[in-house]
Amino acid sequence: MINYGGLSWISYNIFVILSSILGDTTILVGSIKYNAFTLHKIMVAIIQHLAVADLITSSMYIIDLIVYNVSGRYELREFYYRVGIWVYYFSLYTSLFFTATFTTMKLLIIKYPFRARLWTKRKAHLVCAIIWVTSLLNIG
């Protein structure tokens, strides 16, 4: 007997992984190689880092669910409980911090448009590096 509930759940998980991988990869390639975004350079840097955090989340969390649905048991139990959950929460915190930073930077760019011209891409990546380290320390 075919378990259609399990097949629909597997199909959903595959759709989420493919859309996440394709969407985030398109964002990264479009913003790095082709400069496809006409946003402020700080916004583009934050979007790039948010895409990387999303790729980490989908690769660690959704893959474990697919393995469970295909095999019917947790094949990655030890690995996932030791590493996967930690990486999942790490990327979750970074996504939250990047979203808050994105909103704050949007407000600052609108409020101080002349100062925003002086902000460089290097400073944006420095802020993003601080967010990665803060998330790492928050989990640790």
mmCIF file of N, CA and C in Angstrom, residues 14-123:
data_model
loop_
_atom_site.group_PDB
_atom_site.id
_atom_site.type_symbol
_atom_site.label_atom_id
_atom_site.label_comp_id
_atom_site.label_asym_id
_atom_site.label_seq_id
_atom_site.Cartn_x
_atom_site.Cartn_y
_atom_site.Cartn_z
ATOM 1 N N ILE A 14 11.040 18.374 -0.780
ATOM 2 C CA ILE A 14 11.870 18.536 -1.978
ATOM 3 C C ILE A 14 11.611 19.887 -2.627
ATOM 4 N N PHE A 15 10.348 20.296 -2.686
ATOM 5 C CA PHE A 15 10.011 21.617 -3.229
ATOM 6 C C PHE A 15 10.658 22.735 -2.414
ATOM 7 N N VAL A 16 10.632 22.623 -1.095
ATOM 8 C CA VAL A 16 11.232 23.657 -0.242
ATOM 9 C C VAL A 16 12.737 23.724 -0.454
ATOM 10 N N ILE A 17 13.382 22.567 -0.520
ATOM 11 C CA ILE A 17 14.835 22.555 -0.722
ATOM 12 C C ILE A 17 15.194 23.138 -2.082
ATOM 13 N N LEU A 18 14.501 22.709 -3.119
ATOM 14 C CA LEU A 18 14.816 23.212 -4.464
ATOM 15 C C LEU A 18 14.555 24.708 -4.587
ATOM 16 N N SER A 19 13.443 25.175 -4.039
ATOM 17 C CA SER A 19 13.164 26.612 -4.133
ATOM 18 C C SER A 19 14.157 27.417 -3.308
ATOM 19 N N SER A 20 14.571 26.895 -2.177
ATOM 20 C CA SER A 20 15.562 27.597 -1.362
ATOM 21 C C SER A 20 16.924 27.626 -2.056
ATOM 22 N N ILE A 21 17.337 26.486 -2.569
ATOM 23 C CA ILE A 21 18.638 26.423 -3.234
ATOM 24 C C ILE A 21 18.638 27.286 -4.495
ATOM 25 N N LEU A 22 17.614 27.140 -5.318
ATOM 26 C CA LEU A 22 17.555 27.922 -6.557
ATOM 27 C C LEU A 22 17.394 29.419 -6.279
ATOM 28 N N GLY A 23 16.517 29.766 -5.350
ATOM 29 C CA GLY A 23 16.286 31.176 -5.043
ATOM 30 C C GLY A 23 17.501 31.851 -4.438
ATOM 31 N N ASP A 24 18.099 31.202 -3.434
ATOM 32 C CA ASP A 24 19.265 31.802 -2.784
ATOM 33 C C ASP A 24 20.478 31.829 -3.706
ATOM 34 N N THR A 25 20.643 30.793 -4.508
ATOM 35 C CA THR A 25 21.751 30.792 -5.465
ATOM 36 C C THR A 25 21.570 31.881 -6.509
ATOM 37 N N THR A 26 20.334 32.077 -6.958
ATOM 38 C CA THR A 26 20.054 33.152 -7.914
ATOM 39 C C THR A 26 20.354 34.513 -7.301
ATOM 40 N N ILE A 27 19.996 34.697 -6.049
ATOM 41 C CA ILE A 27 20.296 35.954 -5.363
ATOM 42 C C ILE A 27 21.798 36.176 -5.277
ATOM 43 N N LEU A 28 22.528 35.138 -4.883
ATOM 44 C CA LEU A 28 23.975 35.300 -4.733
ATOM 45 C C LEU A 28 24.665 35.545 -6.075
ATOM 46 N N VAL A 29 24.315 34.767 -7.087
ATOM 47 C CA VAL A 29 24.948 34.941 -8.405
ATOM 48 C C VAL A 29 24.554 36.281 -9.007
ATOM 49 N N GLY A 30 23.275 36.628 -8.912
ATOM 50 C CA GLY A 30 22.813 37.886 -9.490
ATOM 51 C C GLY A 30 23.416 39.109 -8.825
ATOM 52 N N SER A 31 23.632 39.035 -7.530
ATOM 53 C CA SER A 31 24.166 40.205 -6.832
ATOM 54 C C SER A 31 25.690 40.285 -6.884
ATOM 55 N N ILE A 32 26.366 39.153 -6.929
ATOM 56 C CA ILE A 32 27.833 39.177 -6.937
ATOM 57 C C ILE A 32 28.377 39.304 -8.360
ATOM 58 N N LYS A 33 27.898 38.462 -9.263
ATOM 59 C CA LYS A 33 28.479 38.423 -10.602
ATOM 60 C C LYS A 33 27.914 39.502 -11.531
ATOM 61 N N TYR A 34 26.609 39.720 -11.465
ATOM 62 C CA TYR A 34 25.970 40.601 -12.440
ATOM 63 C C TYR A 34 25.550 41.962 -11.886
ATOM 64 N N ASN A 35 25.707 42.187 -10.590
ATOM 65 C CA ASN A 35 25.248 43.429 -9.955
ATOM 66 C C ASN A 35 23.801 43.740 -10.352
ATOM 67 N N ALA A 36 22.932 42.762 -10.206
ATOM 68 C CA ALA A 36 21.559 42.859 -10.694
ATOM 69 C C ALA A 36 20.659 43.709 -9.806
ATOM 70 N N PHE A 37 21.074 43.982 -8.586
ATOM 71 C CA PHE A 37 20.236 44.766 -7.686
ATOM 72 C C PHE A 37 20.600 46.238 -7.785
ATOM 73 N N THR A 38 19.584 47.080 -7.810
ATOM 74 C CA THR A 38 19.817 48.526 -7.835
ATOM 75 C C THR A 38 19.533 49.119 -6.460
ATOM 76 N N LEU A 39 19.735 48.335 -5.438
ATOM 77 C CA LEU A 39 19.553 48.795 -4.066
ATOM 78 C C LEU A 39 20.842 49.423 -3.562
ATOM 79 N N HIS A 40 20.771 49.990 -2.373
ATOM 80 C CA HIS A 40 21.972 50.517 -1.723
ATOM 81 C C HIS A 40 22.935 49.364 -1.467
ATOM 82 N N LYS A 41 24.227 49.645 -1.543
ATOM 83 C CA LYS A 41 25.234 48.571 -1.433
ATOM 84 C C LYS A 41 25.192 47.865 -0.085
ATOM 85 N N ILE A 42 24.772 48.545 0.969
ATOM 86 C CA ILE A 42 24.654 47.901 2.272
ATOM 87 C C ILE A 42 23.492 46.901 2.263
ATOM 88 N N MET A 43 22.409 47.292 1.624
ATOM 89 C CA MET A 43 21.262 46.383 1.526
ATOM 90 C C MET A 43 21.631 45.109 0.760
ATOM 91 N N VAL A 44 22.381 45.269 -0.312
ATOM 92 C CA VAL A 44 22.783 44.107 -1.116
ATOM 93 C C VAL A 44 23.674 43.175 -0.294
ATOM 94 N N ALA A 45 24.586 43.729 0.487
ATOM 95 C CA ALA A 45 25.467 42.900 1.321
ATOM 96 C C ALA A 45 24.667 42.126 2.362
ATOM 97 N N ILE A 46 23.701 42.785 2.976
ATOM 98 C CA ILE A 46 22.883 42.100 3.983
ATOM 99 C C ILE A 46 22.041 41.007 3.326
ATOM 100 N N ILE A 47 21.497 41.278 2.149
ATOM 101 C CA ILE A 47 20.711 40.262 1.432
ATOM 102 C C ILE A 47 21.588 39.061 1.076
ATOM 103 N N GLN A 48 22.829 39.300 0.688
ATOM 104 C CA GLN A 48 23.739 38.198 0.369
ATOM 105 C C GLN A 48 23.983 37.321 1.592
ATOM 106 N N HIS A 49 24.255 37.942 2.721
ATOM 107 C CA HIS A 49 24.506 37.171 3.936
ATOM 108 C C HIS A 49 23.242 36.450 4.406
ATOM 109 N N LEU A 50 22.088 37.070 4.228
ATOM 110 C CA LEU A 50 20.830 36.420 4.573
ATOM 111 C C LEU A 50 20.582 35.201 3.697
ATOM 112 N N ALA A 51 20.954 35.279 2.421
ATOM 113 C CA ALA A 51 20.809 34.136 1.517
ATOM 114 C C ALA A 51 21.715 32.981 1.944
ATOM 115 N N VAL A 52 22.919 33.289 2.388
ATOM 116 C CA VAL A 52 23.833 32.239 2.863
ATOM 117 C C VAL A 52 23.265 31.576 4.113
ATOM 118 N N ALA A 53 22.732 32.372 5.035
ATOM 119 C CA ALA A 53 22.133 31.814 6.251
ATOM 120 C C ALA A 53 20.932 30.934 5.909
ATOM 121 N N ASP A 54 20.156 31.333 4.919
ATOM 122 C CA ASP A 54 19.012 30.532 4.499
ATOM 123 C C ASP A 54 19.457 29.225 3.850
ATOM 124 N N LEU A 55 20.519 29.262 3.074
ATOM 125 C CA LEU A 55 21.052 28.025 2.486
ATOM 126 C C LEU A 55 21.517 27.057 3.570
ATOM 127 N N ILE A 56 22.143 27.578 4.603
ATOM 128 C CA ILE A 56 22.585 26.726 5.710
ATOM 129 C C ILE A 56 21.384 26.110 6.415
ATOM 130 N N THR A 57 20.363 26.910 6.656
ATOM 131 C CA THR A 57 19.162 26.412 7.337
ATOM 132 C C THR A 57 18.496 25.303 6.543
ATOM 133 N N SER A 58 18.291 25.535 5.267
ATOM 134 C CA SER A 58 17.588 24.529 4.474
ATOM 135 C C SER A 58 18.409 23.264 4.294
ATOM 136 N N SER A 59 19.719 23.399 4.196
ATOM 137 C CA SER A 59 20.538 22.206 4.001
ATOM 138 C C SER A 59 20.613 21.346 5.260
ATOM 139 N N MET A 60 20.547 21.935 6.424
ATOM 140 C CA MET A 60 20.667 21.148 7.656
ATOM 141 C C MET A 60 19.329 20.641 8.169
ATOM 142 N N TYR A 61 18.303 21.419 8.033
ATOM 143 C CA TYR A 61 17.025 21.046 8.640
ATOM 144 C C TYR A 61 16.164 20.189 7.723
ATOM 145 N N ILE A 62 16.001 20.603 6.502
ATOM 146 C CA ILE A 62 15.086 19.920 5.598
ATOM 147 C C ILE A 62 15.648 18.573 5.145
ATOM 148 N N ILE A 63 16.954 18.484 4.962
ATOM 149 C CA ILE A 63 17.555 17.220 4.509
ATOM 150 C C ILE A 63 17.314 16.106 5.530
ATOM 151 N N ASP A 64 17.382 16.432 6.810
ATOM 152 C CA ASP A 64 17.110 15.429 7.826
ATOM 153 C C ASP A 64 15.668 14.945 7.744
ATOM 154 N N LEU A 65 14.731 15.837 7.469
ATOM 155 C CA LEU A 65 13.333 15.423 7.334
ATOM 156 C C LEU A 65 13.123 14.517 6.128
ATOM 157 N N ILE A 66 13.810 14.798 5.034
ATOM 158 C CA ILE A 66 13.666 13.946 3.845
ATOM 159 C C ILE A 66 14.249 12.568 4.097
ATOM 160 N N VAL A 67 15.404 12.506 4.753
ATOM 161 C CA VAL A 67 16.005 11.205 5.060
ATOM 162 C C VAL A 67 15.068 10.396 5.950
ATOM 163 N N TYR A 68 14.435 11.060 6.911
ATOM 164 C CA TYR A 68 13.491 10.360 7.782
ATOM 165 C C TYR A 68 12.285 9.851 6.993
ATOM 166 N N ASN A 69 11.756 10.671 6.099
ATOM 167 C CA ASN A 69 10.572 10.260 5.343
ATOM 168 C C ASN A 69 10.873 9.167 4.328
ATOM 169 N N VAL A 70 12.053 9.164 3.762
ATOM 170 C CA VAL A 70 12.411 8.128 2.794
ATOM 171 C C VAL A 70 12.680 6.804 3.495
ATOM 172 N N SER A 71 13.449 6.830 4.582
ATOM 173 C CA SER A 71 13.846 5.580 5.231
ATOM 174 C C SER A 71 12.879 5.137 6.323
ATOM 175 N N GLY A 72 12.087 6.052 6.862
ATOM 176 C CA GLY A 72 11.159 5.689 7.925
ATOM 177 C C GLY A 72 11.776 5.729 9.304
ATOM 178 N N ARG A 73 13.043 6.050 9.406
ATOM 179 C CA ARG A 73 13.705 6.182 10.707
ATOM 180 C C ARG A 73 14.810 7.226 10.587
ATOM 181 N N TYR A 74 15.269 7.682 11.718
ATOM 182 C CA TYR A 74 16.305 8.712 11.726
ATOM 183 C C TYR A 74 17.669 8.084 11.485
ATOM 184 N N GLU A 75 18.160 8.184 10.260
ATOM 185 C CA GLU A 75 19.471 7.650 9.920
ATOM 186 C C GLU A 75 20.580 8.576 10.417
ATOM 187 N N LEU A 76 20.284 9.845 10.481
ATOM 188 C CA LEU A 76 21.301 10.843 10.862
ATOM 189 C C LEU A 76 21.147 11.285 12.308
ATOM 190 N N ARG A 77 20.562 10.460 13.153
ATOM 191 C CA ARG A 77 20.226 10.868 14.514
ATOM 192 C C ARG A 77 21.421 11.432 15.279
ATOM 193 N N GLU A 78 22.513 10.693 15.358
ATOM 194 C CA GLU A 78 23.667 11.154 16.123
ATOM 195 C C GLU A 78 24.268 12.427 15.528
ATOM 196 N N PHE A 79 24.469 12.403 14.227
ATOM 197 C CA PHE A 79 25.046 13.580 13.565
ATOM 198 C C PHE A 79 24.139 14.791 13.720
ATOM 199 N N TYR A 80 22.840 14.581 13.505
ATOM 200 C CA TYR A 80 21.923 15.714 13.522
ATOM 201 C C TYR A 80 21.784 16.302 14.916
ATOM 202 N N TYR A 81 21.715 15.481 15.943
ATOM 203 C CA TYR A 81 21.566 16.006 17.290
ATOM 204 C C TYR A 81 22.835 16.671 17.787
ATOM 205 N N ARG A 82 23.964 16.255 17.294
ATOM 206 C CA ARG A 82 25.212 16.881 17.743
ATOM 207 C C ARG A 82 25.570 18.120 16.941
ATOM 208 N N VAL A 83 25.393 18.063 15.647
ATOM 209 C CA VAL A 83 25.835 19.155 14.793
ATOM 210 C C VAL A 83 24.660 19.900 14.156
ATOM 211 N N GLY A 84 23.715 19.159 13.641
ATOM 212 C CA GLY A 84 22.636 19.757 12.859
ATOM 213 C C GLY A 84 21.780 20.750 13.619
ATOM 214 N N ILE A 85 21.429 20.421 14.847
ATOM 215 C CA ILE A 85 20.580 21.330 15.627
ATOM 216 C C ILE A 85 21.354 22.596 15.961
ATOM 217 N N TRP A 86 22.633 22.454 16.286
ATOM 218 C CA TRP A 86 23.447 23.625 16.591
ATOM 219 C C TRP A 86 23.558 24.539 15.369
ATOM 220 N N VAL A 87 23.824 23.961 14.204
ATOM 221 C CA VAL A 87 23.942 24.754 12.980
ATOM 222 C C VAL A 87 22.600 25.376 12.621
ATOM 223 N N TYR A 88 21.513 24.645 12.842
ATOM 224 C CA TYR A 88 20.187 25.182 12.550
ATOM 225 C C TYR A 88 19.902 26.420 13.395
ATOM 226 N N TYR A 89 20.139 26.339 14.703
ATOM 227 C CA TYR A 89 19.882 27.501 15.558
ATOM 228 C C TYR A 89 20.850 28.645 15.268
ATOM 229 N N PHE A 90 22.071 28.306 14.911
ATOM 230 C CA PHE A 90 23.044 29.332 14.530
ATOM 231 C C PHE A 90 22.544 30.112 13.312
ATOM 232 N N SER A 91 22.100 29.404 12.289
ATOM 233 C CA SER A 91 21.606 30.091 11.095
ATOM 234 C C SER A 91 20.276 30.790 11.363
ATOM 235 N N LEU A 92 19.489 30.268 12.287
ATOM 236 C CA LEU A 92 18.245 30.926 12.659
ATOM 237 C C LEU A 92 18.523 32.278 13.317
ATOM 238 N N TYR A 93 19.469 32.312 14.253
ATOM 239 C CA TYR A 93 19.833 33.574 14.890
ATOM 240 C C TYR A 93 20.410 34.565 13.872
ATOM 241 N N THR A 94 21.249 34.072 12.977
ATOM 242 C CA THR A 94 21.807 34.989 11.987
ATOM 243 C C THR A 94 20.715 35.541 11.081
ATOM 244 N N SER A 95 19.757 34.716 10.706
ATOM 245 C CA SER A 95 18.656 35.205 9.872
ATOM 246 C C SER A 95 17.851 36.279 10.597
ATOM 247 N N LEU A 96 17.591 36.053 11.872
ATOM 248 C CA LEU A 96 16.855 37.061 12.640
ATOM 249 C C LEU A 96 17.644 38.367 12.757
ATOM 250 N N PHE A 97 18.922 38.257 13.057
ATOM 251 C CA PHE A 97 19.754 39.464 13.179
ATOM 252 C C PHE A 97 19.889 40.189 11.835
ATOM 253 N N PHE A 98 20.029 39.427 10.747
ATOM 254 C CA PHE A 98 20.135 40.065 9.427
ATOM 255 C C PHE A 98 18.835 40.769 9.043
ATOM 256 N N THR A 99 17.703 40.168 9.389
ATOM 257 C CA THR A 99 16.420 40.803 9.101
ATOM 258 C C THR A 99 16.264 42.091 9.903
ATOM 259 N N ALA A 100 16.642 42.058 11.176
ATOM 260 C CA ALA A 100 16.572 43.270 12.004
ATOM 261 C C ALA A 100 17.548 44.334 11.498
ATOM 262 N N THR A 101 18.735 43.918 11.084
ATOM 263 C CA THR A 101 19.719 44.862 10.552
ATOM 264 C C THR A 101 19.241 45.460 9.238
ATOM 265 N N PHE A 102 18.636 44.632 8.399
ATOM 266 C CA PHE A 102 18.113 45.111 7.124
ATOM 267 C C PHE A 102 17.062 46.209 7.352
ATOM 268 N N THR A 103 16.161 45.970 8.279
ATOM 269 C CA THR A 103 15.118 46.950 8.577
ATOM 270 C C THR A 103 15.707 48.219 9.170
ATOM 271 N N THR A 104 16.667 48.068 10.067
ATOM 272 C CA THR A 104 17.305 49.239 10.673
ATOM 273 C C THR A 104 18.078 50.052 9.641
ATOM 274 N N MET A 105 18.802 49.384 8.775
ATOM 275 C CA MET A 105 19.554 50.100 7.746
ATOM 276 C C MET A 105 18.632 50.815 6.764
ATOM 277 N N LYS A 106 17.500 50.201 6.469
ATOM 278 C CA LYS A 106 16.518 50.855 5.601
ATOM 279 C C LYS A 106 16.041 52.161 6.239
ATOM 280 N N LEU A 107 15.766 52.110 7.527
ATOM 281 C CA LEU A 107 15.343 53.305 8.240
ATOM 282 C C LEU A 107 16.440 54.366 8.239
ATOM 283 N N LEU A 108 17.673 53.957 8.493
ATOM 284 C CA LEU A 108 18.782 54.921 8.533
ATOM 285 C C LEU A 108 19.065 55.522 7.159
ATOM 286 N N ILE A 109 18.927 54.730 6.120
ATOM 287 C CA ILE A 109 19.152 55.257 4.760
ATOM 288 C C ILE A 109 18.077 56.280 4.401
ATOM 289 N N ILE A 110 16.855 56.033 4.830
ATOM 290 C CA ILE A 110 15.783 56.994 4.546
ATOM 291 C C ILE A 110 15.929 58.243 5.404
ATOM 292 N N LYS A 111 16.317 58.069 6.662
ATOM 293 C CA LYS A 111 16.421 59.206 7.574
ATOM 294 C C LYS A 111 17.662 60.055 7.303
ATOM 295 N N TYR A 112 18.783 59.411 6.974
ATOM 296 C CA TYR A 112 20.041 60.123 6.726
ATOM 297 C C TYR A 112 20.567 59.790 5.324
ATOM 298 N N PRO A 113 19.953 60.306 4.284
ATOM 299 C CA PRO A 113 20.372 59.915 2.927
ATOM 300 C C PRO A 113 21.768 60.397 2.552
ATOM 301 N N PHE A 114 22.199 61.539 3.077
ATOM 302 C CA PHE A 114 23.526 62.044 2.721
ATOM 303 C C PHE A 114 24.631 61.299 3.463
ATOM 304 N N ARG A 115 24.378 60.887 4.681
ATOM 305 C CA ARG A 115 25.356 60.066 5.400
ATOM 306 C C ARG A 115 25.441 58.665 4.794
ATOM 307 N N ALA A 116 24.328 58.180 4.265
ATOM 308 C CA ALA A 116 24.303 56.829 3.695
ATOM 309 C C ALA A 116 25.204 56.714 2.475
ATOM 310 N N ARG A 117 25.459 57.800 1.820
ATOM 311 C CA ARG A 117 26.373 57.763 0.667
ATOM 312 C C ARG A 117 27.801 57.437 1.081
ATOM 313 N N LEU A 118 28.142 57.747 2.320
ATOM 314 C CA LEU A 118 29.503 57.505 2.814
ATOM 315 C C LEU A 118 29.702 56.062 3.291
ATOM 316 N N TRP A 119 28.620 55.344 3.472
ATOM 317 C CA TRP A 119 28.731 53.971 3.944
ATOM 318 C C TRP A 119 29.221 53.088 2.810
ATOM 319 N N THR A 120 30.222 52.286 3.092
ATOM 320 C CA THR A 120 30.844 51.460 2.056
ATOM 321 C C THR A 120 30.398 50.004 2.180
ATOM 322 N N LYS A 121 30.695 49.253 1.141
ATOM 323 C CA LYS A 121 30.396 47.826 1.140
ATOM 324 C C LYS A 121 31.244 47.103 2.178
ATOM 325 N N ARG A 122 32.438 47.591 2.387
ATOM 326 C CA ARG A 122 33.324 46.980 3.385
ATOM 327 C C ARG A 122 32.728 47.100 4.786
ATOM 328 N N LYS A 123 32.156 48.276 5.100
ATOM 329 C CA LYS A 123 31.517 48.450 6.402
ATOM 330 C C LYS A 123 30.305 47.533 6.541
#
